[in-house]
XYZ file of C-alpha atoms in Angstrom:
75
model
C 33.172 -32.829 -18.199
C 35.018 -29.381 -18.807
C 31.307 -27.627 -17.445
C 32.012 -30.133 -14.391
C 35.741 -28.640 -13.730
C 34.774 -25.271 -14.311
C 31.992 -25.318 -11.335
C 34.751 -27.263 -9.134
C 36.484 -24.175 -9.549
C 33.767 -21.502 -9.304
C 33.212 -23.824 -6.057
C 36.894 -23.237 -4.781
C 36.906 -19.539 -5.434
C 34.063 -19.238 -3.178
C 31.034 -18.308 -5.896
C 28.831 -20.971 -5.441
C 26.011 -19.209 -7.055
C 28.506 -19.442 -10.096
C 29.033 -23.112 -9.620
C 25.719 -24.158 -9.475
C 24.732 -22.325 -12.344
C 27.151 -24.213 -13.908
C 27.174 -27.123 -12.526
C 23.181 -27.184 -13.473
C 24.289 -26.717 -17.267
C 26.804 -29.987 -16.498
C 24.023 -31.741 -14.867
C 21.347 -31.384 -17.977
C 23.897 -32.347 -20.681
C 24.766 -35.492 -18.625
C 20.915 -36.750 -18.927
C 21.714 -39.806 -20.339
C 25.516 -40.228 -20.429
C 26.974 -43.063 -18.615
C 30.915 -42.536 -18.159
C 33.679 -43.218 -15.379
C 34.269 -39.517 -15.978
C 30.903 -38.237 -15.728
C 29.864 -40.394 -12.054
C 33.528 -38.953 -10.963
C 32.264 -34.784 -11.835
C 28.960 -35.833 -10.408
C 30.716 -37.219 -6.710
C 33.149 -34.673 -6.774
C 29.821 -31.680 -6.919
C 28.017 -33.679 -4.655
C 31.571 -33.516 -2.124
C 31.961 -30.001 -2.614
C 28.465 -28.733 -1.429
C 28.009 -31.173 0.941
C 29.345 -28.090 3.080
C 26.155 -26.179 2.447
C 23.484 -29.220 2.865
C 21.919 -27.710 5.699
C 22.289 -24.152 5.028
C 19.047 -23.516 3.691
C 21.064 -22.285 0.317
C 18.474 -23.339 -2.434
C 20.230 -23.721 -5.270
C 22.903 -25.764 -3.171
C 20.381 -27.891 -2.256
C 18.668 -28.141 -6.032
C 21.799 -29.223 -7.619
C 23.068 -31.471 -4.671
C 19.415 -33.120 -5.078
C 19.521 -33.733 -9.320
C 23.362 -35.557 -8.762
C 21.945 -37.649 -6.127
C 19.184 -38.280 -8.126
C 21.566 -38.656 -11.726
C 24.129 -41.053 -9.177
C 21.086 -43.088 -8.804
C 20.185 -43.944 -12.076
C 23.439 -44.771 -13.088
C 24.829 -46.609 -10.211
């Protein structure tokens, strides 16, 4: 979760290289983890890049696609 928070804020400060990076590290420890907490840092990355969807931004668009794909295996 703490890897989760800490790309929310990358996010806010405007590095979103930064917060994908680490939002990528969230996304491959959560592999398997099915928590409240965890869907909730999941939504809450997908929310904050939803900005940059159609922005041609690749590594926007890599870690929007692995939540949406994570959200959909434990919805």
């Amino acid at each position: 979760m703490t890897l989760g928070y800490l790309g929310a804020l990358e996010a806010q400060q405007g590095s979103l290289e930064a917060a994908c990076d680490v939002w990528g590290q969230a996304l491959d420890i959560m592999q398997g983890v099915q928590s409240g907490r965890a869907r909730e840092s999941v939504i809450t990355m997908r929310r904050m890049l939803s900005p940059y969807r159609n922005r041609g931004i690749s590594a926007a668009a890599e870690i929007d696609a692995r939540a949406r794909e994570l959200l959909g295996r434990v919805a």
